[in-house]
Coordinates of C-alpha atoms and ligand atoms in Angstrom, one line a residue:
M1 CA 29.5 -10.6 -14.5
E2 CA 32.9 -12.4 -14.9
F3 CA 35.8 -12.9 -12.7
V4 CA 39.4 -13.8 -12.7
F5 CA 38.5 -17.0 -10.9
D6 CA 36.3 -20.0 -11.8
I7 CA 32.9 -19.5 -10.4
H8 CA 32.0 -23.0 -10.7
K9 CA 34.7 -24.1 -8.2
I10 CA 33.1 -21.8 -5.8
F11 CA 29.5 -22.2 -6.5
L12 CA 28.3 -25.7 -7.4
E13 CA 24.8 -25.3 -7.8
P14 CA 22.9 -23.0 -10.4
I15 CA 21.5 -21.1 -7.4
T16 CA 23.9 -20.8 -4.2
K17 CA 22.4 -19.6 -1.0
L18 CA 24.9 -18.0 1.7
D19 CA 24.5 -16.5 5.1
G20 CA 27.1 -14.6 7.1
N21 CA 29.8 -17.2 6.9
L22 CA 29.9 -16.8 3.4
L23 CA 30.3 -20.6 2.4
P24 CA 27.9 -22.6 0.6
I25 CA 26.5 -25.5 2.0
R26 CA 28.1 -27.7 -1.1
R27 CA 31.6 -27.1 -0.1
P28 CA 33.6 -25.3 -2.7
L29 CA 36.2 -27.3 -4.9
I30 CA 39.2 -25.1 -3.4
S31 CA 40.2 -24.5 0.2
S32 CA 37.6 -22.7 2.5
S33 CA 39.7 -19.8 3.0
E34 CA 40.5 -19.1 -0.9
A35 CA 36.7 -19.8 -1.7
Q36 CA 35.8 -17.2 0.9
K37 CA 37.9 -14.7 -0.3
Q38 CA 36.9 -15.3 -3.8
I39 CA 33.2 -15.3 -2.5
M40 CA 33.9 -12.0 -0.8
T41 CA 35.0 -10.5 -4.4
V42 CA 31.7 -11.8 -6.0
I43 CA 29.5 -10.3 -3.4
D44 CA 31.4 -6.8 -3.3
E45 CA 31.2 -6.8 -7.3
I46 CA 27.8 -7.6 -7.7
G47 CA 26.7 -5.2 -4.7
K48 CA 28.2 -2.6 -6.5
A49 CA 26.6 -3.5 -9.9
S50 CA 23.1 -3.7 -8.2
A51 CA 24.0 0.0 -6.6
K52 CA 24.9 1.2 -9.9
A53 CA 21.6 -0.2 -11.7
Q54 CA 19.6 1.4 -8.9
R55 CA 21.7 4.5 -8.8
L56 CA 22.3 4.4 -5.1
P57 CA 25.4 6.4 -3.8
A58 CA 26.9 3.3 -2.2
P59 CA 26.2 -0.5 -2.3
I60 CA 23.8 -1.9 0.2
T61 CA 24.9 -5.4 -0.3
S62 CA 28.6 -6.2 0.5
A63 CA 30.8 -9.1 1.8
S64 CA 31.0 -6.9 5.2
R65 CA 27.3 -6.2 5.4
M66 CA 26.7 -10.0 5.0
Q67 CA 29.2 -10.8 7.7
T68 CA 27.5 -8.5 10.1
N69 CA 23.9 -9.0 9.4
P70 CA 21.8 -12.2 9.4
H71 CA 21.0 -12.0 5.8
H72 CA 20.4 -14.7 3.1
L73 CA 21.9 -14.1 -0.3
Y74 CA 20.9 -16.0 -3.5
I75 CA 23.5 -16.1 -6.2
L76 CA 22.3 -17.3 -9.5
K77 CA 25.5 -18.3 -11.8
D78 CA 25.0 -19.3 -15.4
C79 CA 23.6 -22.6 -16.6
T80 CA 25.8 -23.6 -19.0
P81 CA 28.9 -24.6 -17.3
K82 CA 30.5 -27.0 -19.8
T83 CA 30.7 -24.3 -22.4
A84 CA 31.3 -21.4 -20.1
G85 CA 34.9 -21.6 -18.9
R86 CA 35.2 -19.8 -15.6
G87 CA 31.5 -19.0 -15.6
V88 CA 29.4 -15.9 -14.6
V89 CA 27.2 -14.5 -12.2
I90 CA 24.0 -13.6 -13.7
G91 CA 22.4 -11.9 -10.4
F92 CA 21.3 -12.1 -7.0
L93 CA 18.6 -11.5 -4.3
K94 CA 19.2 -10.5 -0.9
V95 CA 16.6 -11.2 2.0
G96 CA 16.2 -10.9 5.9
Y97 CA 13.9 -10.8 8.5
K98 CA 13.2 -7.3 10.3
K99 CA 11.0 -6.1 13.0
L100 CA 8.6 -3.6 11.6
F101 CA 5.6 -1.8 12.3
V102 CA 3.2 -2.1 9.5
L103 CA -0.2 -0.4 9.2
D104 CA -2.9 -2.4 8.4
H105 CA -6.1 -1.6 6.3
T106 CA -7.6 0.4 9.4
G107 CA -4.4 2.3 9.9
S108 CA -3.5 0.4 13.2
H109 CA 0.1 -0.6 13.9
I110 CA 0.7 -3.9 13.7
E111 CA 4.4 -5.2 15.0
A112 CA 5.5 -7.9 12.6
E113 CA 8.7 -9.7 11.6
P114 CA 8.5 -10.4 8.0
L115 CA 10.9 -11.6 5.5
C116 CA 11.9 -8.4 3.5
I117 CA 13.4 -8.2 0.2
L118 CA 16.3 -6.0 0.6
D119 CA 18.5 -6.0 -2.8
F120 CA 17.6 -8.1 -6.2
Y121 CA 19.6 -7.5 -9.3
I122 CA 19.9 -9.1 -12.8
H123 CA 22.9 -8.3 -14.9
E124 CA 21.5 -5.7 -17.3
S125 CA 22.5 -7.8 -20.5
L126 CA 20.2 -10.6 -19.0
Q127 CA 17.2 -8.9 -17.7
R128 CA 13.6 -10.2 -18.8
N129 CA 14.9 -13.6 -19.8
G130 CA 13.0 -15.2 -16.6
F131 CA 16.2 -15.3 -14.4
G132 CA 14.9 -12.9 -11.9
K133 CA 11.7 -15.2 -11.5
E134 CA 14.1 -18.4 -11.1
L135 CA 15.8 -16.8 -8.3
F136 CA 12.7 -15.8 -6.6
T137 CA 11.0 -18.8 -7.0
L138 CA 13.7 -20.6 -5.5
M139 CA 13.8 -18.1 -2.5
L140 CA 10.1 -18.5 -1.8
R141 CA 10.6 -22.1 -1.7
T142 CA 13.3 -22.2 0.3
E143 CA 12.3 -19.7 3.1
Q144 CA 8.7 -21.2 2.8
V145 CA 7.0 -17.8 2.4
E146 CA 4.2 -16.3 0.2
P147 CA 4.9 -13.6 -1.9
Q148 CA 2.2 -11.3 -0.6
H149 CA 3.7 -11.9 3.1
L150 CA 6.8 -10.1 2.0
A151 CA 7.8 -6.7 3.0
I152 CA 10.0 -5.0 0.1
D153 CA 12.6 -2.3 0.9
R154 CA 11.9 0.4 -1.3
P155 CA 11.1 -1.2 -4.8
S156 CA 12.1 0.1 -8.1
E157 CA 9.5 0.3 -10.8
K158 CA 11.1 -2.5 -12.6
F159 CA 10.6 -4.6 -9.4
L160 CA 7.1 -3.4 -8.8
S161 CA 6.4 -4.4 -12.5
F162 CA 8.1 -7.8 -11.9
L163 CA 5.8 -8.4 -8.8
R164 CA 2.8 -7.4 -10.6
K165 CA 3.4 -9.7 -13.7
H166 CA 4.7 -12.7 -12.0
Y167 CA 2.8 -12.5 -8.5
N168 CA -0.1 -10.5 -9.3
L169 CA 0.9 -8.2 -6.4
R170 CA -0.8 -4.9 -7.5
S171 CA -2.4 -3.0 -4.6
T172 CA -0.4 -1.8 -1.6
I173 CA -1.0 -1.1 2.0
P174 CA -0.1 2.3 2.4
Q175 CA 2.9 2.7 5.0
V176 CA 4.7 5.4 6.7
N177 CA 7.7 3.8 6.5
N178 CA 9.9 2.5 3.4
F179 CA 8.9 -0.7 3.1
V180 CA 6.1 -1.7 0.7
V181 CA 3.6 -4.6 1.7
F182 CA 0.5 -5.8 -0.4
D183 CA -2.7 -6.7 -0.1
G184 CA -3.0 -10.2 1.6
F185 CA 0.0 -9.1 3.7
F186 CA -2.1 -10.0 6.9
R187 CA -4.1 -13.0 5.4
D188 CA -3.2 -16.3 6.5
R189 CA 0.5 -15.5 8.1
K190 CA 2.3 -18.3 9.8
A191 CA 3.4 -15.9 12.5
P192 CA 0.5 -13.1 12.6
G193 CA 1.6 -9.8 13.9
R194 CA 0.7 -8.0 17.3
K195 CA -1.4 -5.3 17.1
L196 CA -0.1 -2.4 19.3
Q197 CA -2.5 -1.6 22.2
P198 CA -4.1 2.1 21.6
K199 CA -2.9 2.9 25.3
R200 CA 0.6 2.8 24.1
A201 CA 1.7 6.4 23.4
E202 CA 2.4 7.3 19.6
G203 CA 5.8 8.3 20.7
E204 CA 7.0 4.8 21.7
I205 CA 6.1 3.4 18.1
K206 CA 9.1 3.8 15.7
P207 CA 7.1 4.0 12.4
Y208 CA 10.0 4.7 10.2
S209 CA 11.4 1.4 10.7
L210 CA 14.9 1.0 9.5
S211 CA 15.3 0.3 6.0
E212 CA 18.4 -1.5 4.7
R213 CA 19.2 1.7 2.9
D214 CA 18.9 4.1 5.6
F215 CA 22.8 4.4 6.2
L216 CA 22.9 6.0 2.4
K217 CA 21.0 8.9 3.6
Q218 CA 24.5 10.3 5.4
E219 CA 26.2 9.4 2.4
E220 CA 24.0 11.3 0.1
G221 CA 24.4 14.3 2.4
L222 CA 20.9 14.9 2.2
P223 CA 18.5 15.0 5.4
W224 CA 15.2 13.1 5.3
P225 CA 12.9 13.9 3.5
F226 CA 15.2 15.6 0.9
S227 CA 17.0 12.2 0.2
Q228 CA 13.9 10.7 -0.4
A229 CA 12.8 12.8 -3.0
Q230 CA 16.3 12.8 -4.3
S231 CA 16.0 8.9 -4.6
S232 CA 12.6 9.2 -6.1
L233 CA 14.0 11.4 -8.9
N234 CA 16.6 8.9 -9.5
R235 CA 14.2 5.9 -9.7
A236 CA 12.4 7.8 -12.4
G237 CA 15.3 8.4 -14.1
S238 CA 16.3 4.8 -14.1
L239 CA 12.9 3.6 -15.4
G240 CA 13.3 5.8 -18.2
S241 CA 16.5 3.5 -19.2
S242 CA 15.0 0.2 -19.0
P243 CA 15.5 -1.9 -22.1
T244 CA 12.4 -2.8 -24.0
R245 CA 11.6 -6.4 -24.6
A246 CA 12.0 -8.4 -27.9
G247 CA 12.5 -11.6 -26.9
P248 CA 15.9 -12.8 -26.3
R249 CA 18.2 -10.4 -27.9
F250 CA 21.3 -11.1 -29.9
I251 CA 23.6 -8.1 -29.8
P252 CA 26.2 -8.0 -32.9
G253 CA 29.9 -8.4 -31.6
E254 CA 28.5 -9.8 -28.3
D255 CA 30.7 -13.1 -27.3
D256 CA 29.3 -16.5 -27.8
F257 CA 29.0 -16.9 -24.1
V258 CA 26.7 -14.3 -23.6
K259 CA 24.3 -15.5 -26.6
S260 CA 24.3 -18.7 -25.0
L261 CA 23.1 -17.3 -21.6
R262 CA 20.4 -15.3 -23.4
S263 CA 19.2 -18.2 -25.2
C264 CA 19.2 -20.5 -22.1
R265 CA 15.7 -20.2 -20.8
P266 CA 15.7 -20.3 -16.8
H267 CA 17.4 -23.5 -16.0
S268 CA 15.1 -26.1 -14.3
L269 CA 15.2 -25.5 -10.4
H270 CA 17.5 -27.6 -8.7
R271 CA 15.7 -29.3 -6.3
A272 CA 18.9 -30.2 -4.7
A273 CA 20.0 -26.6 -4.4
N274 CA 21.8 -26.2 -1.3
G275 CA 19.4 -23.7 0.2
E276 CA 16.4 -26.1 0.0
Q277 CA 18.3 -28.8 2.0
E278 CA 18.3 -26.5 5.1
D279 CA 16.1 -26.9 7.8
P280 CA 14.0 -23.9 8.0
T281 CA 14.1 -23.8 11.7
Q282 CA 17.5 -22.9 11.4
R283 CA 16.6 -19.5 9.8
R284 CA 18.1 -16.8 11.6
R285 CA 16.3 -13.7 12.5
T286 CA 17.1 -10.2 13.0
S287 CA 16.4 -8.1 15.8
G288 CA 15.6 -4.9 13.6
R289 CA 18.7 -4.1 11.4
Ligands
LIG301 N1 11.8 -2.5 -17.5 C1 10.5 -2.6 -16.7 N2 10.0 -3.8 -16.2 C2 11.0 -5.0 -15.9 C3 12.2 -4.3 -16.6 C4 12.6 -3.2 -17.3 N3 13.8 -3.0 -17.7 N4 13.2 -5.7 -16.4 C5 12.1 -6.5 -15.9 N5 11.0 -6.0 -15.6 C6 9.9 -6.7 -14.9 C7 8.6 -6.8 -16.2 O1 7.7 -7.0 -15.3 C8 9.3 -8.0 -16.8 O2 8.0 -8.6 -17.7 P1 7.9 -8.0 -19.2 O3 9.1 -8.3 -19.9 O4 6.8 -9.1 -19.6 O5 7.4 -6.6 -19.0 C9 9.7 -9.0 -15.7 O6 10.2 -8.1 -14.6 C10 10.6 -9.9 -16.3 O7 10.8 -10.9 -15.4 P2 12.2 -11.7 -15.2 O8 12.7 -11.9 -16.5 O9 11.9 -12.8 -14.4 O10 12.9 -10.6 -14.2 P3 14.4 -10.0 -14.4 O11 15.3 -11.2 -14.9 O12 14.7 -8.9 -15.4 O13 14.8 -9.5 -12.9 C11 14.8 -7.4 -11.7 C12 14.0 -8.5 -12.4 C13 13.8 -6.2 -11.1 C14 15.8 -8.0 -10.8 C15 15.8 -6.8 -12.8 O14 15.0 -6.1 -14.0 C16 16.8 -5.7 -12.3 O15 17.7 -6.1 -11.9 N6 16.5 -4.5 -12.5 C17 17.6 -3.5 -11.9 C18 17.7 -3.3 -10.3 C19 16.7 -3.4 -9.4 O16 15.5 -2.4 -10.0 N7 16.3 -4.1 -8.5 C20 15.1 -3.9 -7.7 C21 15.9 -3.4 -6.5 S1 14.4 -2.9 -5.5

């Protein structure tokens, strides 16, 4: 994704971590207010591209949603800054903590606050080149979380395949909300969940924990569960249009820059990436939404 401004002046690292203040730890090379304006444009555009890729009726990632939710956004830019002119954004990953009621293997409700994958997108022309794995790996290190301890907000088929391939996450523990958790979710957690007492009335439990995407249901104009069925249909459709893998592909007529990105295997993870320097105790947590 290209922009009319220079990506390298706002994002100094291959992967930039942002929170609600929308300014990277490594300060941009332009004024903070100008950088923030440009970063807002980037977030809105990549959010739209992700929604389009997932056939969602509206973006679930936007600058304004970032400013009002304690989420972390990891943005991956191209790895060839010297030849790339203004640079391009390759994709992003959005995560955040959410209070959820998660069912364990016995069907008991466990109150937990896992890190959730809320949105994930790599530009269509660059998928299956390892960029998603690169983003995900940096996020895991920065957030200090194991992949099996994550909860995933309605993963697409592509994402499920990604998790199977890279992290061997296969078996899920059935849930009644829209989040997917995998076997191992309850093992060796840093903050073990709290089992809800049986005396607690079922009515007090809110099993349909709010998903990042729930606000879309109103926009879809369909009440739950019809919106669910609609979204599954859409998902099935999007899977059908997935490109097939044939190694790095070169498309005739494609400009040199995109070619160079394709042939560029994931850049080595920058240990100095801004997120990794952050004190993990500074992590912000949500209180539900
Ligand atoms: N069809 C099926 N599986 C796919 C796929 C596709 N079009 N693209 C990626 N994958 C999965 C496969 O397991 C693939 O391994 P394979 O090529 O050996 O089959 C693996 O991801 C490749 O890993 P990587 O190159 O690191 O992933 P990526 O850079 O393509 O990023 C996604 C993965 C899911 C972020 C990316 O495919 C994407 O943006 N998809 C569209 C948006 C989306 O579905 N986001 C998830 C929201 S819940």
